[in-house]
Amino acid sequence: FSNIAPVPKWALITVAVAGAILLLLFLVCIIRCCCGKKKPKKRERISLCPVSNSTTASLVQPEMEDLERGMEQMHRGKLQYSLDYNFHTQELKVGVKQAVELKAMDSGGTSDPYVIVYLTSDMKKRYETKVYRKTLNPIFNENFTFQVPQAEVPESTLVMQIYDFNRFAKHDIIGEVRLPLASVNLQHIIEQWSELAAASKVEEEQLGEICFSLRYVPSTGKLTVLILEARKLKRMNSHGLSDPFVKVYLILNRKKWKKKKTSMKKNTLSPYFNEVFVFEVPFNQIQNVDVVISVWDHDKVTKNEPIGKLFLGCRATGNQLRHWSDMLSNPRRPLAQWHILQPPDVVDKALGLKSHLKLPLASR
């Protein structure tokens, strides 16, 4: 053994360094593998945090309940109908043919459907089909006729709503078809199918618009109201027209004070008046005065009916308040403006008037 040469020192150092390098590489591989597995999770958490609200989350991965609810809402059925407009008589004939694959509204998996048909331009006139028991595919075959002047056809929308009849509770709406007549070619008879959509909110009844001017002269205390014209008034008689006239009255400190009215215009929904009224209102009272403009339908047999109202004054809001403020800011200058008529009961409630109290009226 004495003949074996000793291992050089540099060789021992080389082996030690090589071992250290291998150990270091091994540790780096382990660390990289571990970090590589954890990093995606960290990125996923970071990217999902900002979109954790319910709306965006449902777009990424909707719940099964949401999917089922969406399918249920989409599936309402189809309605077949026909349209025939007679340009000579100005009548629209609507045929409600049949419906298929209606949404089941009863616990037994069926419905008791019927259809309500009306035009948005004359919501007072509505037709109903017969009720068909326990079916999702009713055949109606009923026709309804509407009097629609040709000039008003583009402004009308045909609404056909299918309801589920219930003898002991409120009738549930299955769906509806809304068809703007402006989008339909009525030069020939139309027969088509439409998917039922979810029922929209009940639209407010259109009462019409009125144009008038206001002028106030503080030095003389004269308030001038010029009733110019009205348009698109609500139909009040069986012929689809009205016999309108306008009442103008003043309210002082929430009490009726003075009133005047225009002449009556026969058989029109767009009357032209051009009638002027002058009221004496001292400057110290103008802030306490409300001007009420109301459009009425004259009736020889029964009581006159109000079509719509509006009021102006310091208590008013919106366009009415703006018109009144402009008048006060521009003394001696007449200012004209169009206003949308509102339901009479809504205006009376805003004015705080009690209809059963008969207050003395002083006409000037």
XYZ file of C-alpha atoms in Angstrom:
364
model
C 0.000 0.000 0.000
C 2.937 2.298 0.450
C 3.249 2.418 -3.396
C -0.270 4.167 -3.805
C 0.190 7.874 -4.529
C -1.848 10.321 -2.497
C -4.829 12.133 -4.242
C -3.830 15.600 -5.299
C -5.369 18.473 -3.430
C -6.656 20.159 -6.599
C -8.630 17.001 -7.496
C -10.403 16.990 -4.161
C -11.322 20.656 -4.660
C -12.622 19.939 -8.194
C -14.840 17.077 -6.957
C -16.175 19.227 -4.124
C -17.030 22.114 -6.476
C -18.704 19.786 -8.989
C -20.802 18.251 -6.216
C -21.805 21.684 -4.943
C -22.811 22.728 -8.494
C -24.914 19.579 -8.971
C -26.585 20.118 -5.610
C -27.312 23.745 -6.472
C -28.799 22.793 -9.850
C -30.944 20.174 -8.155
C -32.267 22.745 -5.664
C -32.963 25.276 -8.456
C -34.981 22.651 -10.366
C -37.030 21.837 -7.304
C -37.717 25.542 -6.566
C -38.654 26.252 -10.216
C -41.048 23.320 -10.331
C -42.734 24.384 -7.121
C -43.007 28.021 -8.185
C -44.276 27.038 -11.632
C -47.213 25.224 -10.090
C -48.133 28.034 -7.736
C -47.857 30.995 -10.110
C -50.916 30.192 -12.312
C -53.075 30.006 -9.205
C -51.821 33.400 -8.122
C -52.535 34.866 -11.567
C -56.025 33.340 -11.614
C -56.872 34.854 -8.254
C -55.633 38.258 -9.360
C -57.525 38.228 -12.679
C -60.826 37.099 -11.157
C -60.939 39.510 -8.233
C -61.940 42.603 -10.249
C -64.755 40.727 -12.021
C -66.236 39.027 -8.997
C -69.568 40.937 -9.248
C -72.630 38.833 -10.032
C -73.294 40.286 -13.497
C -69.831 39.592 -14.908
C -69.493 36.282 -13.097
C -72.710 35.082 -14.677
C -71.316 35.958 -18.109
C -68.156 33.950 -17.419
C -69.878 30.897 -16.014
C -73.678 31.183 -15.529
C -75.365 29.022 -12.958
C -77.637 26.234 -14.149
C -80.613 27.959 -12.508
C -79.911 31.100 -14.547
C -79.726 29.077 -17.740
C -83.002 27.338 -16.982
C -84.655 30.631 -16.079
C -83.400 32.211 -19.310
C -84.743 29.316 -21.378
C -88.053 29.575 -19.564
C -88.277 33.301 -20.290
C -87.419 32.855 -23.957
C -89.962 30.116 -24.558
C -93.359 31.818 -24.674
C -94.724 30.551 -27.964
C -95.723 32.022 -31.328
C -98.768 33.894 -32.590
C -100.150 33.921 -36.122
C -102.141 36.957 -37.211
C -103.212 38.924 -40.283
C -103.552 42.630 -41.137
C -105.780 44.179 -43.801
C -106.040 47.974 -44.094
C -108.798 49.495 -46.226
C -107.587 52.881 -47.458
C -111.095 53.822 -48.663
C -112.903 53.241 -45.350
C -109.709 53.825 -43.277
C -110.314 50.636 -41.304
C -107.717 48.176 -40.029
C -108.908 44.578 -39.845
C -106.841 42.432 -37.479
C -107.180 38.666 -37.658
C -106.017 36.644 -34.653
C -105.443 33.203 -36.186
C -103.744 30.806 -33.771
C -100.918 30.300 -31.293
C -98.536 27.385 -30.858
C -96.170 26.102 -28.166
C -97.433 28.544 -25.554
C -95.765 28.643 -22.172
C -97.587 26.456 -19.647
C -98.986 28.574 -16.836
C -101.025 25.987 -14.905
C -99.712 23.280 -12.618
C -101.083 20.641 -14.986
C -98.729 21.776 -17.744
C -101.340 23.644 -19.800
C -102.886 27.133 -20.045
C -106.304 28.691 -20.670
C -105.288 31.285 -23.280
C -107.120 34.243 -24.775
C -105.904 37.329 -26.660
C -106.419 41.061 -26.012
C -105.975 43.308 -29.069
C -105.641 47.109 -29.077
C -103.856 50.067 -30.659
C -101.658 52.347 -28.582
C -103.264 55.342 -30.314
C -106.691 54.401 -28.891
C -106.203 52.247 -25.803
C -109.805 52.771 -24.730
C -110.977 50.413 -27.475
C -109.901 46.829 -26.757
C -111.043 43.498 -28.146
C -110.817 40.032 -26.585
C -110.997 36.583 -28.109
C -112.752 33.648 -26.513
C -110.953 31.650 -23.816
C -109.695 28.217 -24.858
C -109.379 25.710 -22.028
C -106.338 23.581 -21.284
C -104.333 24.013 -24.458
C -100.972 25.351 -25.538
C -101.987 25.454 -29.210
C -105.281 27.375 -29.419
C -106.979 28.178 -32.734
C -108.791 31.520 -32.413
C -109.790 32.591 -35.949
C -111.351 35.876 -34.810
C -111.323 39.238 -36.591
C -111.445 42.753 -35.140
C -111.849 46.111 -36.888
C -110.277 49.425 -35.842
C -111.091 52.843 -37.283
C -107.669 54.381 -38.007
C -107.286 57.535 -40.147
C -104.525 57.063 -42.701
C -102.539 60.001 -41.300
C -102.408 58.329 -37.868
C -101.361 54.868 -39.049
C -97.590 55.559 -38.768
C -98.034 56.717 -35.157
C -99.939 53.604 -34.051
C -98.644 50.324 -32.657
C -100.728 47.162 -32.720
C -100.530 45.209 -29.457
C -101.668 41.573 -29.138
C -101.318 40.131 -25.640
C -101.974 36.480 -24.753
C -103.258 35.896 -21.220
C -103.884 32.776 -19.167
C -107.439 32.866 -17.807
C -107.879 32.210 -14.090
C -111.337 32.147 -12.563
C -110.266 32.905 -8.995
C -107.122 35.023 -9.393
C -105.512 37.647 -11.575
C -105.002 36.596 -15.185
C -101.331 36.040 -15.985
C -99.857 37.377 -19.199
C -98.001 34.766 -21.254
C -96.465 37.164 -23.758
C -97.191 39.792 -26.362
C -96.534 40.952 -29.906
C -96.018 44.679 -30.527
C -96.106 45.731 -34.150
C -95.441 49.397 -35.072
C -97.644 50.008 -38.102
C -95.017 52.354 -39.548
C -92.814 49.290 -40.111
C -95.506 47.392 -42.034
C -96.445 47.650 -45.704
C -100.231 47.832 -45.592
C -100.630 48.025 -49.368
C -101.490 44.325 -49.329
C -102.884 41.794 -46.855
C -100.308 40.518 -44.397
C -100.350 37.133 -42.684
C -97.382 36.118 -40.536
C -96.057 34.477 -37.371
C -94.291 36.333 -34.556
C -92.488 35.115 -31.461
C -94.120 36.206 -28.215
C -91.998 38.584 -26.171
C -92.114 39.390 -22.478
C -94.840 41.900 -21.735
C -93.551 45.443 -21.485
C -94.706 47.891 -18.848
C -98.150 49.329 -19.397
C -97.663 52.465 -21.444
C -99.132 55.736 -20.342
C -102.204 56.734 -22.277
C -101.426 59.508 -24.743
C -103.795 62.420 -24.093
C -102.365 64.895 -26.593
C -100.480 68.180 -26.651
C -101.463 71.838 -26.516
C -99.666 75.003 -27.614
C -100.287 78.370 -25.961
C -98.430 81.570 -25.158
C -98.103 83.528 -21.922
C -97.452 87.236 -21.460
C -97.342 89.252 -18.257
C -97.004 93.020 -17.860
C -96.076 93.866 -14.234
C -96.916 97.572 -14.537
C -100.534 96.929 -15.559
C -100.927 93.556 -13.818
C -102.284 91.931 -16.995
C -101.710 88.230 -17.675
C -102.471 87.257 -21.268
C -103.053 83.616 -22.228
C -103.314 82.856 -25.955
C -104.628 79.358 -26.715
C -103.219 78.517 -30.147
C -103.850 74.853 -31.032
C -103.795 71.236 -29.891
C -102.795 67.981 -31.585
C -102.990 64.205 -31.179
C -105.837 64.510 -28.674
C -107.342 61.391 -27.172
C -110.340 59.990 -29.056
C -113.469 60.446 -26.986
C -116.382 59.325 -29.205
C -117.309 56.211 -31.157
C -116.152 57.771 -34.442
C -112.593 58.063 -33.183
C -112.758 61.845 -32.830
C -113.550 64.491 -30.201
C -115.327 67.847 -29.875
C -112.642 69.711 -27.917
C -112.647 73.048 -26.153
C -110.222 74.555 -23.634
C -110.830 75.948 -20.161
C -108.380 78.390 -18.633
C -108.739 79.180 -14.975
C -106.659 80.766 -12.282
C -106.068 79.461 -8.788
C -105.121 81.912 -6.061
C -103.849 80.475 -2.780
C -105.175 77.011 -3.752
C -108.691 78.299 -4.455
C -110.360 78.654 -7.843
C -110.445 82.330 -8.698
C -111.200 83.185 -12.360
C -112.023 81.125 -15.462
C -112.658 81.454 -19.186
C -113.086 78.988 -22.046
C -112.632 78.763 -25.797
C -115.185 77.888 -28.437
C -115.787 74.218 -29.224
C -114.318 72.597 -32.336
C -116.283 69.678 -33.825
C -114.954 66.290 -34.891
C -111.227 66.857 -34.642
C -108.183 65.686 -32.735
C -106.090 68.668 -33.882
C -108.177 71.798 -33.203
C -106.994 75.324 -33.989
C -108.296 77.988 -31.574
C -106.182 81.172 -31.676
C -108.254 82.669 -28.840
C -106.856 85.131 -26.318
C -107.818 85.730 -22.681
C -106.657 88.539 -20.431
C -106.681 88.246 -16.633
C -105.944 91.015 -14.148
C -103.365 89.724 -11.672
C -101.636 92.357 -9.495
C -97.867 92.004 -9.298
C -98.026 91.259 -5.567
C -100.216 88.189 -6.311
C -98.453 86.700 -9.348
C -96.256 84.459 -7.164
C -99.370 82.911 -5.572
C -101.244 82.211 -8.810
C -101.488 78.916 -10.727
C -102.748 78.886 -14.316
C -104.639 75.697 -15.186
C -105.100 74.742 -18.851
C -107.581 71.896 -19.397
C -108.885 70.361 -22.628
C -112.440 69.006 -22.596
C -114.631 66.957 -24.906
C -118.072 68.483 -25.447
C -121.050 66.134 -25.271
C -124.631 67.185 -25.973
C -126.245 64.205 -24.262
C -124.012 63.441 -21.296
C -121.622 65.437 -19.151
C -118.540 66.995 -20.747
C -115.433 64.906 -20.113
C -111.910 66.196 -19.422
C -109.272 64.928 -21.855
C -106.213 66.256 -20.051
C -104.799 69.078 -17.964
C -101.646 70.876 -16.935
C -100.810 73.829 -14.712
C -98.176 76.548 -14.590
C -96.921 78.626 -11.703
C -94.244 78.721 -9.051
C -95.470 75.323 -7.755
C -95.185 73.666 -11.179
C -92.302 71.466 -12.340
C -90.485 70.636 -15.566
C -91.477 72.412 -18.783
C -94.423 74.124 -17.100
C -92.210 75.750 -14.479
C -89.671 76.716 -17.157
C -92.377 78.344 -19.295
C -93.684 80.285 -16.278
C -90.177 81.390 -15.260
C -89.408 82.536 -18.810
C -92.594 84.601 -18.814
C -91.640 86.338 -15.569
C -88.085 86.916 -16.816
C -89.307 88.483 -20.061
C -92.061 90.968 -19.132
C -94.321 92.245 -21.953
C -93.037 89.533 -24.301
C -95.408 86.702 -25.386
C -93.759 83.265 -25.143
C -95.343 80.253 -26.877
C -94.615 76.596 -26.101
C -96.034 73.100 -26.607
C -96.991 71.089 -23.526
C -98.017 67.433 -23.064
C -101.410 66.970 -21.420
C -101.496 65.010 -18.172
C -104.280 62.950 -16.529
C -106.790 65.303 -14.847
C -106.682 63.485 -11.493
C -102.877 63.711 -11.378
C -102.977 67.475 -11.944
C -105.787 67.993 -9.408
C -103.804 66.045 -6.825
C -100.687 68.136 -7.472
C -102.733 71.317 -7.109
C -104.211 70.102 -3.831
C -107.767 70.856 -4.957
C -110.731 69.037 -3.503
C -113.208 68.385 -6.268
C -116.222 68.059 -3.965
C -115.796 71.625 -2.677
C -117.657 74.169 -4.774
C -115.741 77.418 -4.566
C -117.108 80.681 -5.922
C -115.818 81.620 -9.367
C -115.341 85.205 -10.340
C -115.142 85.722 -14.087
C -113.547 88.811 -15.386
